[in-house]
mmCIF file of C-alpha atoms in Angstrom:
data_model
loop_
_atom_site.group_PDB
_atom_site.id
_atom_site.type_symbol
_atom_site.label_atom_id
_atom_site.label_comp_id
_atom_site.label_asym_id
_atom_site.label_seq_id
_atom_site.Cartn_x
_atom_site.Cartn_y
_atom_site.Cartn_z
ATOM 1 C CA UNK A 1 -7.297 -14.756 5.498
ATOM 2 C CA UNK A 2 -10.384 -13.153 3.568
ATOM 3 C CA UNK A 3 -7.948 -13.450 0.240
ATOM 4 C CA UNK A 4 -6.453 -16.662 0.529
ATOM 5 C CA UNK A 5 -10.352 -17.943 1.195
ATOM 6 C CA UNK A 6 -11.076 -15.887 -2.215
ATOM 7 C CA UNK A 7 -8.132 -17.743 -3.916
ATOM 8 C CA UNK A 8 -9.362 -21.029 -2.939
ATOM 9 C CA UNK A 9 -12.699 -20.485 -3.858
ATOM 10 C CA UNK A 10 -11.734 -18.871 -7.258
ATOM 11 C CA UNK A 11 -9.108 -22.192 -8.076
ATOM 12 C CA UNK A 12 -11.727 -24.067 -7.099
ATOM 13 C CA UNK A 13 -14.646 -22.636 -9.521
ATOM 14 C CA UNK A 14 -11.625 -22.728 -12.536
ATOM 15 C CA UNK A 15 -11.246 -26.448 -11.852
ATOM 16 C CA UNK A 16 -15.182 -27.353 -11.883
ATOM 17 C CA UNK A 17 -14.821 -24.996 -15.297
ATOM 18 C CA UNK A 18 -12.456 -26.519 -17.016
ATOM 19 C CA UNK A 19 -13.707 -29.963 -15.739
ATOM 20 C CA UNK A 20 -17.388 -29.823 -17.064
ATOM 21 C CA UNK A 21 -16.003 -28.180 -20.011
ATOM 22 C CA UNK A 22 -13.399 -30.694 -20.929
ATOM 23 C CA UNK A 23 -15.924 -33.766 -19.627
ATOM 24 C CA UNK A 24 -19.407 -32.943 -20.607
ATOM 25 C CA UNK A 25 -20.975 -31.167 -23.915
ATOM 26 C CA UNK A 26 -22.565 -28.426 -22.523
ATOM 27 C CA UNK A 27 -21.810 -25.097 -24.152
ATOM 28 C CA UNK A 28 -19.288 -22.314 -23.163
ATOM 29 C CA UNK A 29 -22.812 -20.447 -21.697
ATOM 30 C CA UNK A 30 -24.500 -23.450 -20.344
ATOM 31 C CA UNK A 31 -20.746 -23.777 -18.107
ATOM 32 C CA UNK A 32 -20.436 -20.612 -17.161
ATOM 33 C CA UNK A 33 -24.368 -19.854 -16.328
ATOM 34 C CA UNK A 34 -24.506 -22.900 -14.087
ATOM 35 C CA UNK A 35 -20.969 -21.979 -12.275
ATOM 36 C CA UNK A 36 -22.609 -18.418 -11.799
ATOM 37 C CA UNK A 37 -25.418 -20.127 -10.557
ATOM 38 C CA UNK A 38 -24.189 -21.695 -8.261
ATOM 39 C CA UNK A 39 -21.680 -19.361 -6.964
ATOM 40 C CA UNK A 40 -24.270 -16.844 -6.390
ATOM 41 C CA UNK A 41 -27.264 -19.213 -4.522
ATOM 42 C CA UNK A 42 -24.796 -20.686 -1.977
ATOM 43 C CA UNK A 43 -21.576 -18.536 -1.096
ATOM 44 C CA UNK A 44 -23.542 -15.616 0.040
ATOM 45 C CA UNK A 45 -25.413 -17.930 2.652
ATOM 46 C CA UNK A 46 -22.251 -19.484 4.111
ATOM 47 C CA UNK A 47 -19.797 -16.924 3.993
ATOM 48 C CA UNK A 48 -19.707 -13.409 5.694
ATOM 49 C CA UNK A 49 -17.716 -11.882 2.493
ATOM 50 C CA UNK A 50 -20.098 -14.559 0.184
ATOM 51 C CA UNK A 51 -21.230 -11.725 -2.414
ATOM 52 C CA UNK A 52 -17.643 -10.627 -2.803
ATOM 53 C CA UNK A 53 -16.853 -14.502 -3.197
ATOM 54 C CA UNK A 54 -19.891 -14.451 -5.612
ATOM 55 C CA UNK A 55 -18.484 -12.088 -8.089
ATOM 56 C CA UNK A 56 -15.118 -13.746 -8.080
ATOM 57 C CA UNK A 57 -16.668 -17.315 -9.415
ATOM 58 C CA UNK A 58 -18.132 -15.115 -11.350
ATOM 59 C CA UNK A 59 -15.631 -13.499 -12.973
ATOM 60 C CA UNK A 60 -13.909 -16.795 -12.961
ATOM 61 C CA UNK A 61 -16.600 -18.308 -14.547
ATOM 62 C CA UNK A 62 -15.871 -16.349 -17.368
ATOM 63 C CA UNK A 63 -12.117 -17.216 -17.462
ATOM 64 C CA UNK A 64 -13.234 -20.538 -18.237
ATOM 65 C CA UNK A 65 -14.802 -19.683 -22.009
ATOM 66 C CA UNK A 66 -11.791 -19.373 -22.991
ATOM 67 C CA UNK A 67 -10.922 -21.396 -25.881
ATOM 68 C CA UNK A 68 -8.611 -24.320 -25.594
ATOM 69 C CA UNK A 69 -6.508 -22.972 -28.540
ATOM 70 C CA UNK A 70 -6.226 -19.982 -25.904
ATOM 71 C CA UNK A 71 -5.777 -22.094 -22.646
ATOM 72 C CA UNK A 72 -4.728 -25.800 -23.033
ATOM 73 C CA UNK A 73 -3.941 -27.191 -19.894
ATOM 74 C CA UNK A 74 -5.145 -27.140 -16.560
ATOM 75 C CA UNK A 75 -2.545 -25.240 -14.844
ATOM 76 C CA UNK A 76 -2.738 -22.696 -17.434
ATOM 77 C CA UNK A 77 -6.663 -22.000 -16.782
ATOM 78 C CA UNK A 78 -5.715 -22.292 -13.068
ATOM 79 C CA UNK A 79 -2.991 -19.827 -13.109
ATOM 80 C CA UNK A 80 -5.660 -17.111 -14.968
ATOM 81 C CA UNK A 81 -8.593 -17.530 -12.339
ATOM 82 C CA UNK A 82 -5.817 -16.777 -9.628
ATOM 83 C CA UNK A 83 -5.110 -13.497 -11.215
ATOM 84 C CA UNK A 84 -9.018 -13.178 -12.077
ATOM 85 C CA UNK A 85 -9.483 -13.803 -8.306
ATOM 86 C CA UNK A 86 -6.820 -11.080 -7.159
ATOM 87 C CA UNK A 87 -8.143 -8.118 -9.955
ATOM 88 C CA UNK A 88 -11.601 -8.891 -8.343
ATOM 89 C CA UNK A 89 -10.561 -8.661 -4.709
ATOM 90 C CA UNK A 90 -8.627 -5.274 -5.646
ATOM 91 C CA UNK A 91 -10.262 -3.406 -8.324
ATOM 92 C CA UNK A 92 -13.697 -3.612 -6.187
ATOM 93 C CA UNK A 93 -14.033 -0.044 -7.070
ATOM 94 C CA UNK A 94 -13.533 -0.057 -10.511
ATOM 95 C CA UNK A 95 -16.486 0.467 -12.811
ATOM 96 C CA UNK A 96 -18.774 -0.144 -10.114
ATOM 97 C CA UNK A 97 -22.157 -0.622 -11.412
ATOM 98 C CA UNK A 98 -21.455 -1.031 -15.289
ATOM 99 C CA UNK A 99 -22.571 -4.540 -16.706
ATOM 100 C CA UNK A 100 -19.772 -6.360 -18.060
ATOM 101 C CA UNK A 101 -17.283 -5.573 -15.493
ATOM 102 C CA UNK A 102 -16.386 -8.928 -14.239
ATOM 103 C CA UNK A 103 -16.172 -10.059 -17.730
ATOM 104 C CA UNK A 104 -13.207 -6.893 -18.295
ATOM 105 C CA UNK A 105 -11.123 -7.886 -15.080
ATOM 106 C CA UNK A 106 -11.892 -11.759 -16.632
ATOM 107 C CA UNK A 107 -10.708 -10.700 -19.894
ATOM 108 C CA UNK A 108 -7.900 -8.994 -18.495
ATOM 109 C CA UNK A 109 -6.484 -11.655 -16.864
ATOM 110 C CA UNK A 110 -6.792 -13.672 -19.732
ATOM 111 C CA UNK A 111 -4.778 -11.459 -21.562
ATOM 112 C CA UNK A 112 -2.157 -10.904 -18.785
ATOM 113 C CA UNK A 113 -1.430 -14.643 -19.173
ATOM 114 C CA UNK A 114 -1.918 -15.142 -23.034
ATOM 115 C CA UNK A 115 0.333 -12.104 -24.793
ATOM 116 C CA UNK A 116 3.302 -13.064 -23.430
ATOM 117 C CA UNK A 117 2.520 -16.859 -23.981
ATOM 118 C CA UNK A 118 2.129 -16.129 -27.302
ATOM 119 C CA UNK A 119 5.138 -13.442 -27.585
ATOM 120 C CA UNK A 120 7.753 -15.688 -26.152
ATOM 121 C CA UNK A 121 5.797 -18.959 -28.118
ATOM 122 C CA UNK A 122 6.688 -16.210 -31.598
ATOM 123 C CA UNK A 123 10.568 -15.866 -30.106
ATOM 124 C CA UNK A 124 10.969 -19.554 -29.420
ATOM 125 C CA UNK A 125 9.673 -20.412 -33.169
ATOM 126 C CA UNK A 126 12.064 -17.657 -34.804
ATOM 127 C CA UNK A 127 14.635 -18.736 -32.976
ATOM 128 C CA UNK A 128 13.938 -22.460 -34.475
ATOM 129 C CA UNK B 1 -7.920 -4.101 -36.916
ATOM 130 C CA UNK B 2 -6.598 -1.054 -34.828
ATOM 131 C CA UNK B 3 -9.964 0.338 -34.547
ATOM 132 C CA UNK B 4 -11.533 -2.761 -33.455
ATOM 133 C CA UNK B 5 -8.714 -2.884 -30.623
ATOM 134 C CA UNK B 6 -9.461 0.434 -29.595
ATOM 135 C CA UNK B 7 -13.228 0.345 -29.350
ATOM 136 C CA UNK B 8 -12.660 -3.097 -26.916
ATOM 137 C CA UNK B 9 -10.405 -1.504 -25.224
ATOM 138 C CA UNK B 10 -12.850 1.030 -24.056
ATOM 139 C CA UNK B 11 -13.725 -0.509 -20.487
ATOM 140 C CA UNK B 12 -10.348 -0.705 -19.553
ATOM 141 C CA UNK B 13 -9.403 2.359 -20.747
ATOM 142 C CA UNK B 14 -11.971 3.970 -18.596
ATOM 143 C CA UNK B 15 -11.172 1.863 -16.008
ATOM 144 C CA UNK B 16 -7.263 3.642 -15.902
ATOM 145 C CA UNK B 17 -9.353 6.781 -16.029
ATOM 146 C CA UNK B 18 -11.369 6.273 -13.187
ATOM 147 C CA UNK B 19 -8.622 5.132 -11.232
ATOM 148 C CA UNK B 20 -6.046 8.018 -12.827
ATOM 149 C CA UNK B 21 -8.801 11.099 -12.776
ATOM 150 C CA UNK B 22 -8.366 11.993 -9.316
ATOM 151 C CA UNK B 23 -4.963 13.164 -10.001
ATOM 152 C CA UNK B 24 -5.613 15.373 -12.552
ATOM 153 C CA UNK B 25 -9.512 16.362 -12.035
ATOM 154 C CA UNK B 26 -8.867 19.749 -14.421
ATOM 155 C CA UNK B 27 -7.985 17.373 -17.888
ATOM 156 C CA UNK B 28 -10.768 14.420 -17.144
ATOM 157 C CA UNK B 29 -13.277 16.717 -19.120
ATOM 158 C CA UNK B 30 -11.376 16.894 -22.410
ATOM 159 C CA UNK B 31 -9.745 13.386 -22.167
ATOM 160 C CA UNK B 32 -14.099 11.844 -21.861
ATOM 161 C CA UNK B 33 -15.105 14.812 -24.912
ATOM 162 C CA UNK B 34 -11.702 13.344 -26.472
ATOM 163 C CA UNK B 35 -13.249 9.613 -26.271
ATOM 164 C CA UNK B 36 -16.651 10.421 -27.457
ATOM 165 C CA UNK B 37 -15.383 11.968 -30.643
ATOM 166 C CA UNK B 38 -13.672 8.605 -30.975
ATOM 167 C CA UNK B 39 -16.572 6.926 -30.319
ATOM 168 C CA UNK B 40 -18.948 8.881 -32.879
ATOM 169 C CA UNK B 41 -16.423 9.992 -35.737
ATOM 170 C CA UNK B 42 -13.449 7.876 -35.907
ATOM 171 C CA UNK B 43 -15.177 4.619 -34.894
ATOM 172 C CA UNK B 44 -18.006 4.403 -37.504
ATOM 173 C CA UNK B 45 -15.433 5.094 -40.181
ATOM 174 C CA UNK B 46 -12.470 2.912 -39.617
ATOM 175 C CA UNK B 47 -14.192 -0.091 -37.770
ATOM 176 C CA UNK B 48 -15.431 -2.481 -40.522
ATOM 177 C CA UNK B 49 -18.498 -4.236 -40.443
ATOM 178 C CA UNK B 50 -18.586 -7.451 -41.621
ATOM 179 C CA UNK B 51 -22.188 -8.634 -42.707
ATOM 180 C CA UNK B 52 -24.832 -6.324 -42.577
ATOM 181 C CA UNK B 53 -27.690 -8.521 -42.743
ATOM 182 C CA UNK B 54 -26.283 -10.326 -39.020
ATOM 183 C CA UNK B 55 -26.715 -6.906 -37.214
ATOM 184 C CA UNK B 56 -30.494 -6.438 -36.664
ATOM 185 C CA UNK B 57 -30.403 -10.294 -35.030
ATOM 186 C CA UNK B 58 -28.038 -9.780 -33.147
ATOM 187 C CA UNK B 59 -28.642 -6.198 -31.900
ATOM 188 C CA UNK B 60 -32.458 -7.748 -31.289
ATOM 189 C CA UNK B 61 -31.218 -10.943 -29.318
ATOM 190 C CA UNK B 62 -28.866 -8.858 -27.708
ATOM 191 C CA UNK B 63 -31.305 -6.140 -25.964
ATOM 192 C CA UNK B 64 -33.718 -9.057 -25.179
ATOM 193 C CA UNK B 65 -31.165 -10.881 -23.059
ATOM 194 C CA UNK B 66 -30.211 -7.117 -21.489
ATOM 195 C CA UNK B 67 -33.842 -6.373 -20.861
ATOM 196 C CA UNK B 68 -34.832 -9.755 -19.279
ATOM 197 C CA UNK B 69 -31.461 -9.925 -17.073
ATOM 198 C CA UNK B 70 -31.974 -6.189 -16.015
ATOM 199 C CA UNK B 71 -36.041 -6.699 -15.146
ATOM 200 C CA UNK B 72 -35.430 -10.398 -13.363
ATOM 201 C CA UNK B 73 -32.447 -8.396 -11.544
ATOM 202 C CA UNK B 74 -34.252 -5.612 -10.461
ATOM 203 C CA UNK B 75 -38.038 -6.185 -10.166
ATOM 204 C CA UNK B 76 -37.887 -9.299 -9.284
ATOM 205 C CA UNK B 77 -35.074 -8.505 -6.874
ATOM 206 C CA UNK B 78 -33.231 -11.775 -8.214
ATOM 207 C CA UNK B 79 -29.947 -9.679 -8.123
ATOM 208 C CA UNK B 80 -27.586 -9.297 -11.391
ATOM 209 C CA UNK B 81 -25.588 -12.766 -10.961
ATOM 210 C CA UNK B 82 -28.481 -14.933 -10.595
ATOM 211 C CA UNK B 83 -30.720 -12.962 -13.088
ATOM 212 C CA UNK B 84 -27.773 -13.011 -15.794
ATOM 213 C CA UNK B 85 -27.520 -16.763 -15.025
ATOM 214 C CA UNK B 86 -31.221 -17.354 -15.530
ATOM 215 C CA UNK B 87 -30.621 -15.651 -19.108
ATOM 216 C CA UNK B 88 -27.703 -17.324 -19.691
ATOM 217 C CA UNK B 89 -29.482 -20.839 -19.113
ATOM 218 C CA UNK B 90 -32.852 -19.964 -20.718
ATOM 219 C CA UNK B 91 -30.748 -19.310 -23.571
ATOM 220 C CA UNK B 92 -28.684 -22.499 -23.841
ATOM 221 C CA UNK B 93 -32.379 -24.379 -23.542
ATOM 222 C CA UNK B 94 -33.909 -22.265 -27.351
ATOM 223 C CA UNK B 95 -30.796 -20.796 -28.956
ATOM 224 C CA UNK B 96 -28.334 -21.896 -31.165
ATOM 225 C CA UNK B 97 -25.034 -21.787 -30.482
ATOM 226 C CA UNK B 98 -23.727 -18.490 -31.323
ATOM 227 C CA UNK B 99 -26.911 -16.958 -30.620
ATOM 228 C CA UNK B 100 -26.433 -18.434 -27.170
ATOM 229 C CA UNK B 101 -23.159 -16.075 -26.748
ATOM 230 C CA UNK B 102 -25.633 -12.843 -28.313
ATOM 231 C CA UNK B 103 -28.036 -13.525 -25.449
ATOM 232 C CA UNK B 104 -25.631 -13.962 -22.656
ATOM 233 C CA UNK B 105 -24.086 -10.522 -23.929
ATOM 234 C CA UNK B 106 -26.882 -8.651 -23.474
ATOM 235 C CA UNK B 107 -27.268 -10.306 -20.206
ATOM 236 C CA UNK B 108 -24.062 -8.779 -18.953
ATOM 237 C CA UNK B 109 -25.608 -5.456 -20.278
ATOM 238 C CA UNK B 110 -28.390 -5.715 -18.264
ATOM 239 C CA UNK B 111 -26.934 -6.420 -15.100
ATOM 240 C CA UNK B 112 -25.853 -2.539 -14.910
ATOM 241 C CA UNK B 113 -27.208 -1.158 -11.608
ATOM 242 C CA UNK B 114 -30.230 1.161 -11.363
ATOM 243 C CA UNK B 115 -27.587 4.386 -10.170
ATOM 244 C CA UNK B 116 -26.105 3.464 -13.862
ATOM 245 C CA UNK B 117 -29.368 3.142 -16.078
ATOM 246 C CA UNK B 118 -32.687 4.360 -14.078
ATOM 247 C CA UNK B 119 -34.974 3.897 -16.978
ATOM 248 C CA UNK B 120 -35.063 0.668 -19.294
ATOM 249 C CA UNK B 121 -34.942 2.430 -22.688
ATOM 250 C CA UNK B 122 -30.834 3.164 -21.583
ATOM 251 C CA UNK B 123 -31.255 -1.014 -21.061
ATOM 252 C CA UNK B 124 -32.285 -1.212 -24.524
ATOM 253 C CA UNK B 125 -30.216 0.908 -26.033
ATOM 254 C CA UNK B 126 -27.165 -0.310 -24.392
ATOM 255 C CA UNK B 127 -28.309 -4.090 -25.165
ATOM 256 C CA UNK B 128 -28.815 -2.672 -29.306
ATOM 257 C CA UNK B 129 -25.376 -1.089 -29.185
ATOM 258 C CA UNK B 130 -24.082 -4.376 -27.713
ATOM 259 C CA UNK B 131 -25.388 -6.475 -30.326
ATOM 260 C CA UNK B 132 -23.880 -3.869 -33.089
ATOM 261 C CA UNK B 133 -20.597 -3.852 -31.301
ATOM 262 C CA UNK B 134 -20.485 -7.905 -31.454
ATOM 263 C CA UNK B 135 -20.533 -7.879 -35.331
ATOM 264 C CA UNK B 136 -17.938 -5.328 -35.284
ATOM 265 C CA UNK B 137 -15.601 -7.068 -32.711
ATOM 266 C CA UNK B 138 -16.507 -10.310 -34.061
ATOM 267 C CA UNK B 139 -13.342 -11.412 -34.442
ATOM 268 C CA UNK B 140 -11.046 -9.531 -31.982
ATOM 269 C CA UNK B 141 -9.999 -11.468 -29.105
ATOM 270 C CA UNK B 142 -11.148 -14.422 -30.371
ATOM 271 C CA UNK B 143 -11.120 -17.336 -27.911
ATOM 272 C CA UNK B 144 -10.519 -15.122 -24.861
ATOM 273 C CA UNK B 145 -12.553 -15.483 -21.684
ATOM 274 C CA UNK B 146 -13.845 -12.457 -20.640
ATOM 275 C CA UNK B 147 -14.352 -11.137 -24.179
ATOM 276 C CA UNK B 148 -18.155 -10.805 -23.856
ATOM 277 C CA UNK B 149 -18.392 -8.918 -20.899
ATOM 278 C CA UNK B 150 -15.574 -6.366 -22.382
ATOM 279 C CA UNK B 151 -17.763 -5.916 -25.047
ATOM 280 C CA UNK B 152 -21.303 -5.644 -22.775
ATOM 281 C CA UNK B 153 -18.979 -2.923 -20.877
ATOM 282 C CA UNK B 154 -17.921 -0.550 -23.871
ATOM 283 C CA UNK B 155 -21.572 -0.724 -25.166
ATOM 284 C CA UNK B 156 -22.790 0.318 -21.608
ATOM 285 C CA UNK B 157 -20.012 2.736 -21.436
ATOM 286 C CA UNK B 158 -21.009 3.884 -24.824
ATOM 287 C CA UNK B 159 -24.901 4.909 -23.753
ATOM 288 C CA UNK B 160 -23.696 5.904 -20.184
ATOM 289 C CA UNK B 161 -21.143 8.606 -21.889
ATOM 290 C CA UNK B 162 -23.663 10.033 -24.360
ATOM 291 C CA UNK B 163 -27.204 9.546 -22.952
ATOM 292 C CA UNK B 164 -26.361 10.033 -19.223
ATOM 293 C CA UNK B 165 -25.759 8.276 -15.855
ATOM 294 C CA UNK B 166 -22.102 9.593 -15.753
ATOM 295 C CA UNK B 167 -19.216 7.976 -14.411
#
């Protein structure tokens, strides 16, 4: 139950990401700041597991810098903060206490998703 | 280019380890002397820097955005996501653009937990080696989310390996 909570929340904080990135000019920071913000004022008071929740808007928040060269549409940013969301709920014990971790298990699952987009985008063009 | 892959890789190589060392406890010795050596001799030699002018700034902007995030997380008892949002935002509000992304770095520097760095000169140190490390992995993983806080990591895991804290 916990994880499909954590799912929703983390789809949720990807689609405010990508929204107020692809609607309004604040900067890549200004996004994810206010995202992290916001995540970590108001989970923790509502939910029992809110910190946990927390860290995975966090991390998700993160997702969302990517580039749109990187990420183009919506179900593509979606699909990343799901895996974002699941590395979080799992690797909770992995590099506990060094700055920067979210951002790794972020930039993970950005990666998990974009080198074999781009692979198979290479095969498709040779194959052209 | 390799070199520049390897030192980002860094956090998630340690990562494996951490998860991996329990299985062979004897070897986790030689495998961290093994990455240090990397870190100190191969590193400086093969990784390119591009401008050297741009790495005081940033190294500067950098350990101000660590040192803020880790004092507003820590003796203000803000906690590290709120204080590294605070940064983050204070940032957008004076900095340019790119400086913007300097500042928020160091921010994910400095939300490193006490257990990690107990004094603030490792905060400063880490936030400096940040700053360096952004000029060097300027361009790797360009456009990928998460790329910042990989970076923040291997500078923290940089100081943590040679000044202390331990993993």
């Amino acid at each position: 139950m916990s994880v499909l909570l954590a799912m929703s929340l983390g789809l949720l904080w990807g689609f405010a990401g990508h929204t107020l990135r692809k609607r309004t000019k604040l900067s890549v920071v200004a996004v994810s700041s206010w995202l992290t913000l916001v995540a970590a004022l108001v989970l923790p008071r509502f939910f029992h597991e809110g910190y946990l929740f927390a860290l995975i808007c966090t991390a998700v928040s993160y997702v969302v810098m990517s580039s749109s060269n990187r990420l183009e549409k919506l179900w593509e940013t979606l699909v990343v903060c799901l895996i974002c969301t699941l590395l979080v709920y799992f690797g909770q014990d992995v590099l506990v206490g060094i700055g920067g971790r979210l951002g790794t298990l972020a930039a993970l699952s950005a990666l998990i998703f974009i080198v074999p987009k781009v692979h198979f985008g290479l095969l498709k063009a040779r194959r052209r | 280019m390799l070199c520049q892959h390897a030192l980002i890789l860094l956090p998630l190589f340690v990562a494996t380890l951490e998860l991996a060392i329990p299985f062979f406890p004897k070897t986790s010795g030689l495998i961290y002397l093994s990455l240090v050596t990397f870190i100190f001799i191969v590193a400086p030699k093969r990784c390119a820097i591009g401008d050297w002018r741009k790495i005081l700034p940033s190294a500067l902007i950098s350990a101000l955005g660590a040192v803020a995030t880790f004092a507003l997380a820590n003796h203000l008892d803000l906690g590290p996501l709120v204080a590294s949002a605070i940064v983050g935002l204070v940032g957008t509000f004076f900095l340019a653009e790119d400086d913007q992304l300097k500042i928020y770095l160091g921010a994910f520097v400095g939300m490193t937990s006490v257990a990690r760095f107990p004094s603030l000169g490792l905060v400063v140190v880490a936030g400096l080696v940040g700053g360096v490390l952004w000029q060097v992995l300027n361009e790797t993983w360009n456009g990928v989310g998460g790329r910042l806080g990989t970076i923040a990591a291997a500078a923290v895991l940089v100081v943590v390996l040679t000044l202390g804290g331990g993993l």
